[in-house]
Short mmCIF file of C-alpha atoms in Angstrom, two decimals:
data_model
loop_
_atom_site.label_atom_id
_atom_site.label_comp_id
_atom_site.label_asym_id
_atom_site.label_seq_id
_atom_site.Cartn_x
_atom_site.Cartn_y
_atom_site.Cartn_z
CA MET A 1 0.01 -0.01 -0.02
CA ALA A 2 1.37 3.41 -1.00
CA GLY A 3 2.48 5.67 1.80
CA LYS A 4 1.47 9.31 2.44
CA VAL A 5 2.65 12.46 0.59
CA PHE A 6 3.86 15.00 3.09
CA PHE A 7 6.14 17.97 3.62
CA SER A 8 8.03 19.15 6.68
CA VAL A 9 9.54 22.57 7.09
CA SER A 10 10.73 25.08 9.60
CA MET A 11 8.78 28.32 9.62
CA SER A 12 9.17 31.64 11.41
CA LEU A 13 6.37 33.11 13.56
CA ASP A 14 5.54 35.46 10.75
CA GLY A 15 5.21 32.73 8.17
CA PHE A 16 8.49 32.58 6.26
CA ILE A 17 10.41 29.42 5.44
CA ALA A 18 13.43 30.74 3.55
CA PRO A 19 15.07 33.94 2.36
CA GLU A 20 14.03 35.12 -1.09
CA PRO A 21 17.45 35.54 -2.79
CA LEU A 22 19.07 32.14 -3.54
CA GLY A 23 22.48 33.57 -2.50
CA ASP A 24 21.13 34.19 1.06
CA LEU A 25 20.44 30.49 1.78
CA MET A 26 22.79 29.56 4.60
CA GLY A 27 22.73 33.21 5.61
CA GLN A 28 21.80 34.66 9.07
CA GLN A 29 18.01 34.58 8.42
CA TRP A 30 18.10 30.93 7.39
CA MET A 31 20.50 29.88 10.19
CA GLU A 32 18.26 31.48 12.75
CA LEU A 33 15.21 29.70 11.38
CA GLN A 34 16.92 26.34 11.40
CA GLN A 35 18.90 26.74 14.60
CA TRP A 36 16.82 24.12 16.39
CA ILE A 37 17.92 21.29 14.08
CA PHE A 38 21.70 21.81 14.04
CA PRO A 39 22.41 20.48 17.61
CA GLN A 40 20.35 17.33 17.06
CA ARG A 41 22.28 14.09 17.22
CA PHE A 42 20.63 12.40 14.26
CA PHE A 43 21.04 15.55 12.07
CA ARG A 44 24.73 15.73 13.01
CA GLU A 45 25.30 12.07 12.25
CA ASN A 46 23.40 12.12 9.00
CA LEU A 47 25.49 15.05 7.69
CA LYS A 48 28.75 13.69 9.27
CA LEU A 49 29.17 16.80 11.34
CA GLY A 50 30.78 14.95 14.22
CA GLU A 51 29.82 12.82 17.17
CA GLY A 52 27.53 13.90 20.03
CA GLY A 53 24.52 16.13 19.95
CA GLU A 54 21.17 16.52 21.65
CA GLU A 55 18.77 13.78 22.19
CA GLY A 56 15.04 14.21 22.98
CA ARG A 57 11.77 14.93 21.23
CA ASP A 58 13.40 17.24 18.63
CA ASN A 59 15.92 14.56 17.75
CA ASP A 60 13.29 11.83 17.55
CA ILE A 61 11.21 13.93 15.17
CA VAL A 62 14.20 14.53 12.89
CA ARG A 63 14.96 10.75 12.82
CA GLU A 64 11.28 9.83 12.35
CA THR A 65 10.97 12.21 9.35
CA PHE A 66 14.03 10.66 7.80
CA GLU A 67 13.00 7.10 8.40
CA ARG A 68 9.48 7.47 7.02
CA THR A 69 10.73 9.01 3.77
CA GLY A 70 11.17 6.53 0.95
CA ALA A 71 11.71 9.22 -1.79
CA SER A 72 11.68 13.01 -1.98
CA VAL A 73 10.51 15.51 -4.56
CA MET A 74 12.00 18.98 -4.95
CA GLY A 75 11.98 21.96 -7.32
CA LYS A 76 14.85 23.05 -9.40
CA ARG A 77 15.54 26.13 -7.25
CA MET A 78 16.10 23.99 -4.14
CA PHE A 79 18.22 21.56 -6.13
CA ASP A 80 20.41 24.38 -7.53
CA ALA A 81 21.03 25.66 -4.02
CA GLY A 82 21.64 22.21 -2.56
CA GLU A 83 23.96 21.10 -5.36
CA GLN A 84 26.39 23.68 -4.17
CA MET A 85 25.88 23.25 -0.37
CA TRP A 86 25.30 19.52 0.22
CA PRO A 87 28.29 17.39 0.99
CA GLU A 88 29.37 14.75 -1.56
CA GLU A 89 27.33 12.21 0.28
CA ALA A 90 23.95 14.04 0.03
CA PRO A 91 21.79 13.75 3.15
CA PHE A 92 18.78 12.01 1.59
CA HIS A 93 19.99 8.44 1.02
CA THR A 94 16.97 7.72 -1.11
CA PRO A 95 15.92 8.63 -4.66
CA VAL A 96 15.17 12.31 -5.14
CA ILE A 97 12.92 13.47 -8.05
CA VAL A 98 13.64 16.94 -9.28
CA VAL A 99 10.88 18.87 -11.03
CA THR A 100 12.59 20.92 -13.77
CA HIS A 101 12.20 22.10 -17.34
CA GLU A 102 15.58 20.59 -18.33
CA LYS A 103 16.65 17.24 -19.59
CA ARG A 104 19.38 15.72 -17.56
CA ASP A 105 20.64 12.20 -16.83
CA PRO A 106 20.23 10.85 -13.31
CA TRP A 107 23.04 12.05 -10.85
CA GLU A 108 24.05 9.39 -8.45
CA ARG A 109 25.85 10.36 -5.20
CA PRO A 110 27.59 8.22 -2.63
CA GLY A 111 25.40 6.93 0.22
CA GLY A 112 22.33 5.93 -1.74
CA THR A 113 21.05 9.27 -3.08
CA THR A 114 20.24 9.53 -6.80
CA PHE A 115 18.67 12.60 -8.29
CA HIS A 116 16.23 11.94 -11.18
CA PHE A 117 15.11 14.87 -13.28
CA VAL A 118 11.52 15.13 -14.55
CA ASN A 119 10.45 17.84 -17.05
CA ASP A 120 6.76 16.95 -17.63
CA GLY A 121 5.08 18.15 -14.43
CA ILE A 122 4.50 17.69 -10.73
CA GLU A 123 2.18 14.63 -11.16
CA THR A 124 4.71 12.70 -13.18
CA ALA A 125 7.37 13.57 -10.64
CA LEU A 126 5.10 12.29 -7.79
CA ASP A 127 4.25 9.06 -9.69
CA GLN A 128 7.97 8.30 -10.00
CA ALA A 129 8.53 9.15 -6.38
CA ARG A 130 5.67 6.93 -5.20
CA GLU A 131 7.11 4.07 -7.19
CA ALA A 132 10.61 4.59 -5.75
CA ALA A 133 9.24 4.96 -2.22
CA GLY A 134 7.37 1.65 -2.14
CA ASP A 135 5.36 1.44 1.06
CA ARG A 136 7.13 4.42 2.68
CA ASP A 137 6.18 8.02 2.40
CA VAL A 138 7.06 10.66 -0.22
CA ARG A 139 8.39 13.95 1.08
CA ILE A 140 7.93 17.17 -0.85
CA ALA A 141 11.24 18.55 0.22
CA GLY A 142 10.75 22.08 -1.21
CA GLY A 143 11.18 24.85 -1.97
CA GLY A 144 8.08 26.85 -1.11
CA ALA A 145 6.78 27.21 -4.71
CA THR A 146 6.99 23.45 -5.26
CA ILE A 147 5.26 22.70 -1.94
CA LEU A 148 2.45 25.15 -2.86
CA GLU A 149 1.95 23.57 -6.30
CA TYR A 150 1.41 20.17 -4.62
CA VAL A 151 -0.96 21.65 -2.00
CA ASN A 152 -3.03 23.52 -4.58
CA ALA A 153 -3.20 20.36 -6.73
CA GLY A 154 -4.70 18.37 -3.81
CA LEU A 155 -1.77 16.08 -3.73
CA VAL A 156 -0.50 16.43 -0.13
CA ASP A 157 -1.93 14.23 2.66
CA GLU A 158 -0.12 15.73 5.67
CA PHE A 159 2.40 18.33 6.65
CA SER A 160 4.45 19.28 9.72
CA ILE A 161 5.80 22.70 10.63
CA ALA A 162 8.56 23.35 13.21
CA LEU A 163 7.47 26.76 14.30
CA SER A 164 10.65 28.63 15.31
CA PRO A 165 10.52 31.56 17.81
CA VAL A 166 12.02 34.00 15.36
CA LEU A 167 10.62 36.80 13.09
CA SER A 168 12.00 36.94 9.59
CA GLY A 169 10.28 40.01 8.22
CA SER A 170 10.68 38.99 4.59
CA GLY A 171 11.39 36.05 2.37
CA ILE A 172 9.35 33.11 1.02
CA ARG A 173 6.06 32.64 2.80
CA LEU A 174 4.87 29.06 3.06
CA PHE A 175 1.23 29.70 2.10
CA GLU A 176 1.63 32.72 -0.23
CA GLY A 177 -0.82 32.02 -3.08
CA VAL A 178 -2.55 29.00 -1.46
CA ASP A 179 -5.94 28.12 -2.85
CA ALA A 180 -7.73 28.14 0.51
CA SER A 181 -11.00 27.31 -1.13
CA ARG A 182 -9.75 23.76 -1.83
CA VAL A 183 -7.81 23.06 1.41
CA ALA A 184 -9.16 21.95 4.79
CA LEU A 185 -6.91 21.09 7.67
CA GLU A 186 -7.23 18.79 10.65
CA GLN A 187 -4.81 19.24 13.47
CA VAL A 188 -3.09 15.95 14.24
CA ARG A 189 -0.46 16.88 16.85
CA SER A 190 0.99 19.83 18.64
CA GLU A 191 4.24 19.15 20.45
CA PRO A 192 6.20 22.01 22.04
CA SER A 193 9.90 21.55 22.83
CA SER A 194 12.36 23.90 24.42
CA ARG A 195 13.39 25.12 20.93
CA VAL A 196 10.37 25.02 18.59
CA THR A 197 6.72 23.92 18.41
CA HIS A 198 5.98 20.93 16.14
CA LEU A 199 2.59 21.24 14.42
CA THR A 200 1.18 18.40 12.24
CA TYR A 201 -1.92 18.67 10.06
CA ALA A 202 -3.84 16.24 7.87
CA VAL A 203 -4.94 17.81 4.60
CA HIS A 204 -8.53 17.19 3.24
CA PRO A 205 -10.47 18.58 0.18
CA ARG A 206 -12.65 21.48 1.28
#
């Protein structure tokens, strides 16, 4: 049986998930937004940042998100940024489907990550991701425009937000342009930690 389609992002209190300019990724705004995840033991181990790290509910959620994901889908903007920033052993360790307008051969990385490039739409990309994921879930990894396309197309089953106690003031808003007339949400979980509040919602047709 096919798994769920979900996304999981960090978001500021004023609704932003990333800076707008591509060159500002990994800058101060992004680092403040993501600061909760960097100390987590699983995150550090997965990116080979060294031993040690925090354990607890935040760490469990990072690990559970990774373990449920059988394949990921991302947009070209996120891939372009990540191609420059990810280590040689990219942190996914599963197939990644990149939604693009280009034709490109698959790009295999050490550690089990292979990027596949799809240039005929988000539904084709999702079909390939579902097939690759088997009975595990498909994660819409980002960026914001790609997540929004899947939400507005009614293709997302669930999502989680790590609500960070920061104000960004500008950038990419998670739900900018959402078709609210088609989307109904059901709260599944709300889990505060010392660093963020984890919010999980099921998505239904409205």
